[in-house]
PDB file of C-alpha atoms in Angstrom:
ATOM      1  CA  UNK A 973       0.000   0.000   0.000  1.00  0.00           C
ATOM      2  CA  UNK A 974       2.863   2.558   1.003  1.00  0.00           C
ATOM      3  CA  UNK A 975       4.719   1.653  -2.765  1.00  0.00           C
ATOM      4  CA  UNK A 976       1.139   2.562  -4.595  1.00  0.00           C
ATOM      5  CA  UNK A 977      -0.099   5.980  -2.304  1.00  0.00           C
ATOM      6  CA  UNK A 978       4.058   7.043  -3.113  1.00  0.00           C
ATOM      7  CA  UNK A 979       3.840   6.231  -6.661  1.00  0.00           C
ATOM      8  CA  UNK A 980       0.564   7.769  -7.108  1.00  0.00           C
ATOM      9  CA  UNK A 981       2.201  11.227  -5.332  1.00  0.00           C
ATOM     10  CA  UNK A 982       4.748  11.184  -7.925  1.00  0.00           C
ATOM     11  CA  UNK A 983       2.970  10.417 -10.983  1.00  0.00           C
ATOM     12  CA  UNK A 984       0.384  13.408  -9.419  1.00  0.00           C
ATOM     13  CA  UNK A 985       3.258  16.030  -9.210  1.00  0.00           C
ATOM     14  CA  UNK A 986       4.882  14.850 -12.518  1.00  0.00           C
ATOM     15  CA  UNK A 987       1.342  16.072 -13.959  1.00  0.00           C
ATOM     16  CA  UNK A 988       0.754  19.182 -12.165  1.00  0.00           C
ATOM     17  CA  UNK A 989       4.433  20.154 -13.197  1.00  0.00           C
ATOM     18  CA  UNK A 990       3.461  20.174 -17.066  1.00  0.00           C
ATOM     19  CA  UNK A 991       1.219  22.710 -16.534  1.00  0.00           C
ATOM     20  CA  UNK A 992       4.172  25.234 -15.148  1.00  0.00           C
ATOM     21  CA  UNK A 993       6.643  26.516 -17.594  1.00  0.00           C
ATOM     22  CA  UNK A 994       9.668  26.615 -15.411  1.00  0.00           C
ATOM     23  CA  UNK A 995       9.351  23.233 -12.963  1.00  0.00           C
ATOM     24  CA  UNK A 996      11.564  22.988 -10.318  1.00  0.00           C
ATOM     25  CA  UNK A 997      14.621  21.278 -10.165  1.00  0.00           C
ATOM     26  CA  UNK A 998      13.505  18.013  -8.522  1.00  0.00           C
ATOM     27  CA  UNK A 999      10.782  17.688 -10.964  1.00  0.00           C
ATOM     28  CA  UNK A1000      13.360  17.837 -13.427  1.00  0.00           C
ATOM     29  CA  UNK A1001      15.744  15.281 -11.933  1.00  0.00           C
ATOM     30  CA  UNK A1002      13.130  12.536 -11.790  1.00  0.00           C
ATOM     31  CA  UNK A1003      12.064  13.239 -15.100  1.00  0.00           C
ATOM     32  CA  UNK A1004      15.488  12.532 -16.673  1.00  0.00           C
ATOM     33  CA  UNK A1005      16.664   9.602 -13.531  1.00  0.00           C
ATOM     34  CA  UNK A1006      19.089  11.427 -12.576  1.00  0.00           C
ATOM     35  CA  UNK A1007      20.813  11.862  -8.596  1.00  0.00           C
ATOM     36  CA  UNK A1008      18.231  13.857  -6.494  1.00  0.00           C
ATOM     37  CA  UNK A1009      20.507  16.475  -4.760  1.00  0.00           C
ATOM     38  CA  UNK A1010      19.848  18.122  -1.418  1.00  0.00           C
ATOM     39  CA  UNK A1011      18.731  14.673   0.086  1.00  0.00           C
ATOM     40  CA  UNK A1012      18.902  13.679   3.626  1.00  0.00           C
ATOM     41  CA  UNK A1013      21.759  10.622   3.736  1.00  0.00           C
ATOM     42  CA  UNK A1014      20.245   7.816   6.391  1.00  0.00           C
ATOM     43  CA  UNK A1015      16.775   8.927   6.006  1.00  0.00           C
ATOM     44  CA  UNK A1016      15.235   5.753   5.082  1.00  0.00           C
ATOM     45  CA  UNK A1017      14.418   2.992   7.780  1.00  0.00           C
ATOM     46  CA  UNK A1018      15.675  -0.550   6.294  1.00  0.00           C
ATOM     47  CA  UNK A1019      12.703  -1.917   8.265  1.00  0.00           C
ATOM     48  CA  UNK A1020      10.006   0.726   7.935  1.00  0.00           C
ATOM     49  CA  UNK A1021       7.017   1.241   5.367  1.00  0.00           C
ATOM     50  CA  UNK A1022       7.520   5.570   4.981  1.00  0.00           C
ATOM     51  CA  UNK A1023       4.983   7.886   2.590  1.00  0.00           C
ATOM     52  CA  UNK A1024       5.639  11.002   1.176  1.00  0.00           C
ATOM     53  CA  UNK A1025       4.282  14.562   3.051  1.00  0.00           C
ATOM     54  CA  UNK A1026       2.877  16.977   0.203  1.00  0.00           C
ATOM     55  CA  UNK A1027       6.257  18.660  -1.314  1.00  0.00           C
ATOM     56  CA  UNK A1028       6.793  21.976  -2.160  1.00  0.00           C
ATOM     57  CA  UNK A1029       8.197  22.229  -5.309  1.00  0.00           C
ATOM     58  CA  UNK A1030       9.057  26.204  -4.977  1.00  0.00           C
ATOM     59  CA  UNK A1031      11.672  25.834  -1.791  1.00  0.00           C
ATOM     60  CA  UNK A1032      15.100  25.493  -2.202  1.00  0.00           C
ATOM     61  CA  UNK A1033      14.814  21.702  -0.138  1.00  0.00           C
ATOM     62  CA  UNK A1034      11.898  19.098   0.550  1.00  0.00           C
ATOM     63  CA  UNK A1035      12.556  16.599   2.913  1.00  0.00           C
ATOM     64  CA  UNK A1036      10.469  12.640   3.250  1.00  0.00           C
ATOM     65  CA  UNK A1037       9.443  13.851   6.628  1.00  0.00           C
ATOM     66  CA  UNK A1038       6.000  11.210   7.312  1.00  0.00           C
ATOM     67  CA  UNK A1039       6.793   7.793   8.450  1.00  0.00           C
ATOM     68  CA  UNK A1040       5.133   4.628   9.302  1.00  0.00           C
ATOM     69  CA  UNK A1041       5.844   1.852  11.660  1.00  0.00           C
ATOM     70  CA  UNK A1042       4.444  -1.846  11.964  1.00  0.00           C
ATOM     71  CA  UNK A1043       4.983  -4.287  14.314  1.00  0.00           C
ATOM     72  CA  UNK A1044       5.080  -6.667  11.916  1.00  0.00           C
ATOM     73  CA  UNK A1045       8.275  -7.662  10.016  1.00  0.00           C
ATOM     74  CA  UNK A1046       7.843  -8.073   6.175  1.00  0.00           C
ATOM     75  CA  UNK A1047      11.754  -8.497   5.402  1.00  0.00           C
ATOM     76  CA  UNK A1048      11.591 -11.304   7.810  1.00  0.00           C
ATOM     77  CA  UNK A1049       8.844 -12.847   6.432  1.00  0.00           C
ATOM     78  CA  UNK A1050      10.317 -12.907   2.856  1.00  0.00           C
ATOM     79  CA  UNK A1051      13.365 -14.074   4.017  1.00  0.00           C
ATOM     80  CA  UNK A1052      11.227 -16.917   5.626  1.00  0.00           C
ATOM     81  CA  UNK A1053       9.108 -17.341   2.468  1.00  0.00           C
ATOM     82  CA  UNK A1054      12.870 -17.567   0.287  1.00  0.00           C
ATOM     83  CA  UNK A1055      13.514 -20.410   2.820  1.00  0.00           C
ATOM     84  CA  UNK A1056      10.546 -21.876   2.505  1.00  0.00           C
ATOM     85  CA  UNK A1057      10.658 -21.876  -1.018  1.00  0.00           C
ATOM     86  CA  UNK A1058      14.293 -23.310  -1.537  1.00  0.00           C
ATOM     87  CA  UNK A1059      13.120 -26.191   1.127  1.00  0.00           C
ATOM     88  CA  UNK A1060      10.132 -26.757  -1.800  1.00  0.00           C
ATOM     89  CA  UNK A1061      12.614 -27.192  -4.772  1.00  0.00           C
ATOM     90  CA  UNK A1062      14.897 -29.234  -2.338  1.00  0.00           C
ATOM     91  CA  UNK A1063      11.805 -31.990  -1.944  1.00  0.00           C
ATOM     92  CA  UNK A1064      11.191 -31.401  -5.223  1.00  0.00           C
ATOM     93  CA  UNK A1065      14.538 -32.637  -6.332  1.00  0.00           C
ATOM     94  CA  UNK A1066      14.330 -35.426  -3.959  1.00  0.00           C
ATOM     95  CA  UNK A1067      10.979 -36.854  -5.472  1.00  0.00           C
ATOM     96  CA  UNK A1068      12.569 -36.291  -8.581  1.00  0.00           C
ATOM     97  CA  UNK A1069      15.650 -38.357  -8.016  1.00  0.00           C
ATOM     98  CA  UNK A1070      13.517 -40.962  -6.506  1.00  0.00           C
ATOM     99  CA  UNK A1071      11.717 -41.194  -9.579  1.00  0.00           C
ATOM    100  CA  UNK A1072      14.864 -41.657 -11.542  1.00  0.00           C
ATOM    101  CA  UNK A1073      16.099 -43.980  -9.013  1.00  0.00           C
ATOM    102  CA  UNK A1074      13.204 -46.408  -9.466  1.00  0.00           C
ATOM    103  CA  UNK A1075      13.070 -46.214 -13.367  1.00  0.00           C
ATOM    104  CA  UNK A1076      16.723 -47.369 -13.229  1.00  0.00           C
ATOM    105  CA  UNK A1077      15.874 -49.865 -10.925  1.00  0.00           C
ATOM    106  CA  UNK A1078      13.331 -51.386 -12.989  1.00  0.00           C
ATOM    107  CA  UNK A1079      15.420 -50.848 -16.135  1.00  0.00           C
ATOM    108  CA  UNK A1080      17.638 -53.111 -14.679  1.00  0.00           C
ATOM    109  CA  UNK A1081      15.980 -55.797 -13.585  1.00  0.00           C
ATOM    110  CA  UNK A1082      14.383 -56.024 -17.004  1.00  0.00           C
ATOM    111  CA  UNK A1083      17.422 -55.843 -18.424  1.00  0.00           C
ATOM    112  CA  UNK A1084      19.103 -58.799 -15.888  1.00  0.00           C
ATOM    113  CA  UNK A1085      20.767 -61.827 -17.504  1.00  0.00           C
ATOM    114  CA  UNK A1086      19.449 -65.372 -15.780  1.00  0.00           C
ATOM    115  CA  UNK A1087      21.433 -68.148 -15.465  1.00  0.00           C
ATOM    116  CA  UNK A1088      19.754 -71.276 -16.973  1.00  0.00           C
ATOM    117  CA  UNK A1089      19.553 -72.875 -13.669  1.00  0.00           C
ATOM    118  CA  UNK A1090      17.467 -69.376 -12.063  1.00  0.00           C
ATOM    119  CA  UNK A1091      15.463 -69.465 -14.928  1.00  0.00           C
ATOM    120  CA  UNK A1092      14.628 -73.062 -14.380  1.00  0.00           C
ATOM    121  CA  UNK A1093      13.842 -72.247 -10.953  1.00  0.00           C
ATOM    122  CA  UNK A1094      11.872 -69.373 -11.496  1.00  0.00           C
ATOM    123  CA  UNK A1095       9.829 -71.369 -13.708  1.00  0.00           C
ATOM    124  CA  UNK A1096       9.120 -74.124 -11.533  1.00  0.00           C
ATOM    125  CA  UNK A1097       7.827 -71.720  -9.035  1.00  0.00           C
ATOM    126  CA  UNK A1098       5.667 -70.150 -11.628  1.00  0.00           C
ATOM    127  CA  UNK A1099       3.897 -73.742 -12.130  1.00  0.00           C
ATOM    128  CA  UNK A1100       5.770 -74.674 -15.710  1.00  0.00           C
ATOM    129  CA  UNK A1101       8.837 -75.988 -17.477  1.00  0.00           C
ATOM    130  CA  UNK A1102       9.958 -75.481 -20.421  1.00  0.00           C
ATOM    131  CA  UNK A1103      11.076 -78.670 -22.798  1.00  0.00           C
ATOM    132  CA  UNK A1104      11.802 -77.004 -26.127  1.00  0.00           C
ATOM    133  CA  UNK A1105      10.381 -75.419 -29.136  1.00  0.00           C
ATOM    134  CA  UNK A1106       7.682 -76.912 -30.991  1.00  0.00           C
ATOM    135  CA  UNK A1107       8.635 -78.977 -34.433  1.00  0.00           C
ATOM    136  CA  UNK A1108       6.447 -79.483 -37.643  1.00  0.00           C
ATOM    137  CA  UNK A1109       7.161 -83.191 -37.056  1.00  0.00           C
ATOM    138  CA  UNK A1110       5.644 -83.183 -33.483  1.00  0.00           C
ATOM    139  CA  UNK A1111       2.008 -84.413 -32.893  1.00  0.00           C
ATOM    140  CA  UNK A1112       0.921 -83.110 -30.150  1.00  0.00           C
ATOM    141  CA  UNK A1113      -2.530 -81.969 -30.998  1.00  0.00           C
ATOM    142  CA  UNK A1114      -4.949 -84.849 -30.136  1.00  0.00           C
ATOM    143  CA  UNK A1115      -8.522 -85.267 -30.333  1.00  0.00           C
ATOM    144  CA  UNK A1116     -11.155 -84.243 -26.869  1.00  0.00           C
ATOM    145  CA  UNK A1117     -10.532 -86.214 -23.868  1.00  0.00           C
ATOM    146  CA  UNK A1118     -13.646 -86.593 -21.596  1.00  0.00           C
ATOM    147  CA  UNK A1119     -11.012 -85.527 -18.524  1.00  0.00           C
ATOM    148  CA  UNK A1120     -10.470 -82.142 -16.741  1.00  0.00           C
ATOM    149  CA  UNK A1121      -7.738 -80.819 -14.868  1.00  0.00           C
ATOM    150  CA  UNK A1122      -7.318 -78.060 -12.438  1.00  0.00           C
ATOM    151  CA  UNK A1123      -4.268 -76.193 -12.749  1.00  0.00           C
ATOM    152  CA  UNK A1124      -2.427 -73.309 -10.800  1.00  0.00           C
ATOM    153  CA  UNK A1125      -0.044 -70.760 -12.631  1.00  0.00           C
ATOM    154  CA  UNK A1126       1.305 -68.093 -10.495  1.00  0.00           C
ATOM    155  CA  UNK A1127      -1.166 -66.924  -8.582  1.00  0.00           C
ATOM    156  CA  UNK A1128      -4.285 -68.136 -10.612  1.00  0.00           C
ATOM    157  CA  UNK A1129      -6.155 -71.350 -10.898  1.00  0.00           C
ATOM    158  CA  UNK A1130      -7.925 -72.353 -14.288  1.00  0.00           C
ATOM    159  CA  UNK A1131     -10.062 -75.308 -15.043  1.00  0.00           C
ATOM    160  CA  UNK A1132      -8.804 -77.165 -18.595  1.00  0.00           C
ATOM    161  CA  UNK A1133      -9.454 -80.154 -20.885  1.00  0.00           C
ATOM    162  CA  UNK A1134      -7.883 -81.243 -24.199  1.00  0.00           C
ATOM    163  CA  UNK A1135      -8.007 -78.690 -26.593  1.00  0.00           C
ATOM    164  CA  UNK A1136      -8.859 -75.496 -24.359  1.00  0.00           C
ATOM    165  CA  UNK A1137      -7.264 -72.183 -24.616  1.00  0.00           C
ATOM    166  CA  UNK A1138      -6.293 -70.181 -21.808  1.00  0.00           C
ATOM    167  CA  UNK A1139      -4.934 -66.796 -21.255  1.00  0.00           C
ATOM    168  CA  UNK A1140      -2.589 -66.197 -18.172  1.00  0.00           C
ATOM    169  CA  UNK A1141      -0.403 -63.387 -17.181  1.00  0.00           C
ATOM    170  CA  UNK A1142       3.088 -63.409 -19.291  1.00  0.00           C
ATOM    171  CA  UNK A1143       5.436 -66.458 -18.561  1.00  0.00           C
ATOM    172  CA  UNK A1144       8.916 -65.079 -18.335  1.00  0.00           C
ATOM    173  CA  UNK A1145      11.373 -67.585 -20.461  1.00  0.00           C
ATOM    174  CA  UNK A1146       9.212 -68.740 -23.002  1.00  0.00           C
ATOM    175  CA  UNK A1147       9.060 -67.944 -26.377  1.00  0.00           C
ATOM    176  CA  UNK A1148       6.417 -68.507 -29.066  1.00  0.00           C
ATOM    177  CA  UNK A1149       5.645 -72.311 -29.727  1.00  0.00           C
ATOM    178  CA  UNK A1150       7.486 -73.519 -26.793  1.00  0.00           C
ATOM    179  CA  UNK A1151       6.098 -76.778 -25.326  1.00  0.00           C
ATOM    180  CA  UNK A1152       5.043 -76.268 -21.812  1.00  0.00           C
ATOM    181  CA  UNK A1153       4.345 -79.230 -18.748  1.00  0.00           C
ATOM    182  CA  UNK A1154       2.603 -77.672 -16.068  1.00  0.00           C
ATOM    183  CA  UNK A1155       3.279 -79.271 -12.789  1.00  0.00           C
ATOM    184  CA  UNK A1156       1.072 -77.517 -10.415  1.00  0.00           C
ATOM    185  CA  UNK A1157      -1.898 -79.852 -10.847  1.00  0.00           C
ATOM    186  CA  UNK A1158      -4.450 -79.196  -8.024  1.00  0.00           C
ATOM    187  CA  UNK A1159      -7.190 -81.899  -9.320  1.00  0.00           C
ATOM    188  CA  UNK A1160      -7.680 -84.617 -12.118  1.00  0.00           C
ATOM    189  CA  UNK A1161     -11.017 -85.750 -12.737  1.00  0.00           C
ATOM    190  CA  UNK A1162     -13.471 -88.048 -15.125  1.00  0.00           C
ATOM    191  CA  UNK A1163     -16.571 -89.610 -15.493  1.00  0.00           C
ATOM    192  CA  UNK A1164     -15.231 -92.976 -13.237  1.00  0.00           C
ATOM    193  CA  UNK A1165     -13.106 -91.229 -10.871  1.00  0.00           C
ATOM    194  CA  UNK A1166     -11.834 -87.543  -9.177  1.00  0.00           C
ATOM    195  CA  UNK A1167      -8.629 -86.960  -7.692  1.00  0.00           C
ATOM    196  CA  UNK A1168      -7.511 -84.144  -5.363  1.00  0.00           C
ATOM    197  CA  UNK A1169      -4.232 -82.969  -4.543  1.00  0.00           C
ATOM    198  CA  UNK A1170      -2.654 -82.219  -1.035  1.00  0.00           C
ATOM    199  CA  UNK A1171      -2.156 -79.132  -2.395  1.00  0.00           C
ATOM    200  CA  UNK A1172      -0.875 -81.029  -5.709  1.00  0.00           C
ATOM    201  CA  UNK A1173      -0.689 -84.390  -7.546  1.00  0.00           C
ATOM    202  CA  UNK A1174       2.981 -85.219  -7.322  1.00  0.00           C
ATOM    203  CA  UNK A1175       2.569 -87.630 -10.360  1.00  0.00           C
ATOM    204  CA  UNK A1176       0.208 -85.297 -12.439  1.00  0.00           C
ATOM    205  CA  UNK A1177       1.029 -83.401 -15.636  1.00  0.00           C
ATOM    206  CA  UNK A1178      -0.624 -80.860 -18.093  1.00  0.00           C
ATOM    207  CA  UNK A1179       0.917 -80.526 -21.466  1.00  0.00           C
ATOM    208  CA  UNK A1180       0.511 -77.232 -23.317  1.00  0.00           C
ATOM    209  CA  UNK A1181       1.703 -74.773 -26.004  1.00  0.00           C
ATOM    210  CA  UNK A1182       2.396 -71.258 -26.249  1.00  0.00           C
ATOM    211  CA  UNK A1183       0.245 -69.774 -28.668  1.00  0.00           C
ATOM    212  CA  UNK A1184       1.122 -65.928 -28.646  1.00  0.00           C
ATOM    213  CA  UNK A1185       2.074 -63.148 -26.439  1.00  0.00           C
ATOM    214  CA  UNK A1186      -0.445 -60.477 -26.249  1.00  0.00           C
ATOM    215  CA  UNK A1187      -1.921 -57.322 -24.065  1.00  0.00           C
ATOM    216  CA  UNK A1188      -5.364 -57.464 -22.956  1.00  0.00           C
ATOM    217  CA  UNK A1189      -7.901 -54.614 -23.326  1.00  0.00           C
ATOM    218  CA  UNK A1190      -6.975 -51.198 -21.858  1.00  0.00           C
ATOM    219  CA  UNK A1191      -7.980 -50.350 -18.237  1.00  0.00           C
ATOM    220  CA  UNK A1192      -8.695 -46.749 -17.639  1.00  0.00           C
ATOM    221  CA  UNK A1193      -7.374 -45.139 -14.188  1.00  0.00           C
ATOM    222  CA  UNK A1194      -8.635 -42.180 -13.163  1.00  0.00           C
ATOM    223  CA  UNK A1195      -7.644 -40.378  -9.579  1.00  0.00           C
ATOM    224  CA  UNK A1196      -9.702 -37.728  -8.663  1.00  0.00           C
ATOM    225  CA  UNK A1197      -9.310 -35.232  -5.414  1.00  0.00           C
ATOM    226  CA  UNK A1198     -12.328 -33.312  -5.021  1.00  0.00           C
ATOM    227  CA  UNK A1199     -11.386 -29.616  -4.644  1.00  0.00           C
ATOM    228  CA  UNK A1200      -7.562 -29.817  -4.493  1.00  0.00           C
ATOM    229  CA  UNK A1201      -7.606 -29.485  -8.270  1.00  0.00           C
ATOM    230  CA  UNK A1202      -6.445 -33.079  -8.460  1.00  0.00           C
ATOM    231  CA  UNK A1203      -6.917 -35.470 -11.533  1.00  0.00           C
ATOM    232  CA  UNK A1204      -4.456 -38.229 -12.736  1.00  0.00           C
ATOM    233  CA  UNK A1205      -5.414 -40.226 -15.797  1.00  0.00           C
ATOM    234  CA  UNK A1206      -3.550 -43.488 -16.655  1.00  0.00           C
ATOM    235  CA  UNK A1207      -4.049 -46.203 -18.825  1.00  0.00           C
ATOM    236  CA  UNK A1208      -2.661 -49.815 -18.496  1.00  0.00           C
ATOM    237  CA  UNK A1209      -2.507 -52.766 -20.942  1.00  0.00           C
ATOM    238  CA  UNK A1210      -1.796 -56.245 -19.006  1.00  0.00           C
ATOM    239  CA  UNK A1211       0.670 -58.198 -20.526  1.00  0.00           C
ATOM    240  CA  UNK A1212      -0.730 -61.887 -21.845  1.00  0.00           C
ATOM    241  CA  UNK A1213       0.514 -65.207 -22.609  1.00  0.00           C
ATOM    242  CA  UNK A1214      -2.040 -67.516 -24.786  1.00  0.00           C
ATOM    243  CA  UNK A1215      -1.420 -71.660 -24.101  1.00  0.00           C
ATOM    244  CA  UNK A1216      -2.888 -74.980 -25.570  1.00  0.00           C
ATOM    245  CA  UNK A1217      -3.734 -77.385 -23.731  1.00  0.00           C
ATOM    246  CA  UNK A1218      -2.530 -80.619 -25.786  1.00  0.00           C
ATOM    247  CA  UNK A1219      -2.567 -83.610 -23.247  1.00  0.00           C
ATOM    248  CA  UNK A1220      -3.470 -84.117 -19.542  1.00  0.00           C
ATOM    249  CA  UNK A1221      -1.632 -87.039 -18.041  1.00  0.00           C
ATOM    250  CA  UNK A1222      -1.889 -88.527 -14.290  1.00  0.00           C
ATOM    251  CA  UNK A1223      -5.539 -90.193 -14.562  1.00  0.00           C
ATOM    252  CA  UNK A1224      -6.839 -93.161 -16.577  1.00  0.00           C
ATOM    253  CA  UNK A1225      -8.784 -92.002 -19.641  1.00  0.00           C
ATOM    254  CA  UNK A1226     -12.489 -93.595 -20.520  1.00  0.00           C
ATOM    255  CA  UNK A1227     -12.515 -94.694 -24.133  1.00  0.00           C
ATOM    256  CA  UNK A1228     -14.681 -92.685 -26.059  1.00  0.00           C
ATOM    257  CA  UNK A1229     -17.160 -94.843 -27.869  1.00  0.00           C
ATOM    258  CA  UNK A1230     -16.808 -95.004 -31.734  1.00  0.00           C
ATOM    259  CA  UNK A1231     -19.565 -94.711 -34.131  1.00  0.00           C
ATOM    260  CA  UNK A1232     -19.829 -98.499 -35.111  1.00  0.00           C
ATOM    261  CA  UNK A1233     -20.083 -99.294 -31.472  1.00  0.00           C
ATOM    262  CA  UNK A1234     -22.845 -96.943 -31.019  1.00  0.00           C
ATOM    263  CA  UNK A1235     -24.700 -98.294 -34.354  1.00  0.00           C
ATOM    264  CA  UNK A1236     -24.121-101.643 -32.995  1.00  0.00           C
ATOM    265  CA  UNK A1237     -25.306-100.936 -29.272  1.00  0.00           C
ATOM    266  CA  UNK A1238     -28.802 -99.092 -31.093  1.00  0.00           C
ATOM    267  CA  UNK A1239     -29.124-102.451 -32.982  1.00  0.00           C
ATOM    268  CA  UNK A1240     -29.276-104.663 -29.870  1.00  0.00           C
ATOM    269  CA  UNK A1241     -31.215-102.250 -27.838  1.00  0.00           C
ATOM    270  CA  UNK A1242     -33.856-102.995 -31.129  1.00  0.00           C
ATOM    271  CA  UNK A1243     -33.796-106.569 -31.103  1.00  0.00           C
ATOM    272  CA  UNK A1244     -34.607-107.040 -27.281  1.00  0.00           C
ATOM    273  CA  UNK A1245     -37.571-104.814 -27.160  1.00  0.00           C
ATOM    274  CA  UNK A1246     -39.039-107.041 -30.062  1.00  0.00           C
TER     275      UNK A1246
END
């Protein structure tokens, strides 16, 4: 407030002195910036808001004479608000660096070379192995099986036959038609018989294939903080590995009647009821 009322005094008197012909001296100095002379040396408080009296333009001297004084410290408080502010940019810079510190954290692991006997191990607690990559010679497509087969991979259980597809979340170590034998079996069951696993069937396997690597549908995030002028919008694309179920072993397997057995079965089922 004391800056604007002693601008607006000046910019008033620089005004009223166009309408004189001959403006005094000090009129004349602030229009061309020049040293004021016949100033008072010390007359300025560092720590006190001053106005300016009404000049007289016509006397030989005019003095800043009117002073104010506030309790209140504003140089302190600036000095505290400078603080303030460099403490700011300093957490700034340390949420920054964190940042930095995790991207090259996960850089790296993404980028870390496994030996073949981690990756083996890493696999096996997955629920898989890996035998080797699919050849045109191989026959491992077979016709349905009336048995099912419960199955855990990582963290997620699925329910299979011969011939189903399945999508889990992406199997490290495995490449496009790789041939898979899932040895986390939880359950085998058929029409004659159902076994259960304490958690798993030690002598249980689940053949399968890997199809493709894909990314599911995107997922939207959105983080909202009602009247903080929050909002965060992400998206996210889960990464995907298709399999095949070829062959579930473990379990004896029913024989599937044929068609001529069937024919012949309808044929005696005629003759006895005549």
């Amino acid at each position: 407030m004391a800056n604007r009322r002693r601008f607006q005094t000046l910019t008033q008197q620089l005004y009223k002195s166009t309408l004189h012909r001959d403006p005094p001296s000090l009129l004349q100095h602030l229009r061309t910036l020049t040293e004021i002379p016949n100033l008072p040396k010390n007359s300025f408080h560092p720590k006190s808001h001053y106005t300016l009296s009404t000049p007289n333009f016509y006397s030989s001297s005019t003095n800043f004479t009117t002073y104010r004084h506030f309790s209140s410290d504003r140089h302190d408080n600036s000095d505290n608000n400078d603080e303030s502010e460099e403490d700011d940019s300093d957490y700034d810079d340390d949420d920054v660096d964190d940042d930095e510190m995790t991207e090259d954290s996960a850089n790296h692991a993404a980028k870390r070379e496994y030996s073949p006997e981690e990756k083996e191990a890493e696999a096996a607690a997955i629920g898989y192995k890996v035998i080797g990559q699919l050849q045109r010679s191989d026959r491992v497509f077979k016709s349905y099986e009336p048995v099912f087969a419960v199955i855990q991979i990582g963290s997620h259980q699925f329910k299979v036959s011969n011939g189903d597809c399945i999508y889990t979340e992406k199997l490290k170590f495995c490449e496009v038609h790789d041939k898979l034998i899932l040895n986390k079996v939880l359950m085998l069951g058929s029409k004659t018989q159902t076994m259960i696993g304490r958690p798993v069937l030690p002598e249980a396997t689940v053949h399968a294939v890997v199809e493709e690597h894909a990314l599911d549908a995107k997922v939207i995030i959105f983080k909202k903080k009602r009247r903080k002028n929050y909002r965060r919008t992400k998206g996210h694309r889960q990464e995907l590995t298709k399999l095949r179920i070829t062959d579930i072993q473990g379990i004896e397997k029913p024989e599937i009647p044929t068609p001529e057995k069937a024919a012949t079965k309808k044929v005696e089922k005629a003759a006895v009821a005549a």
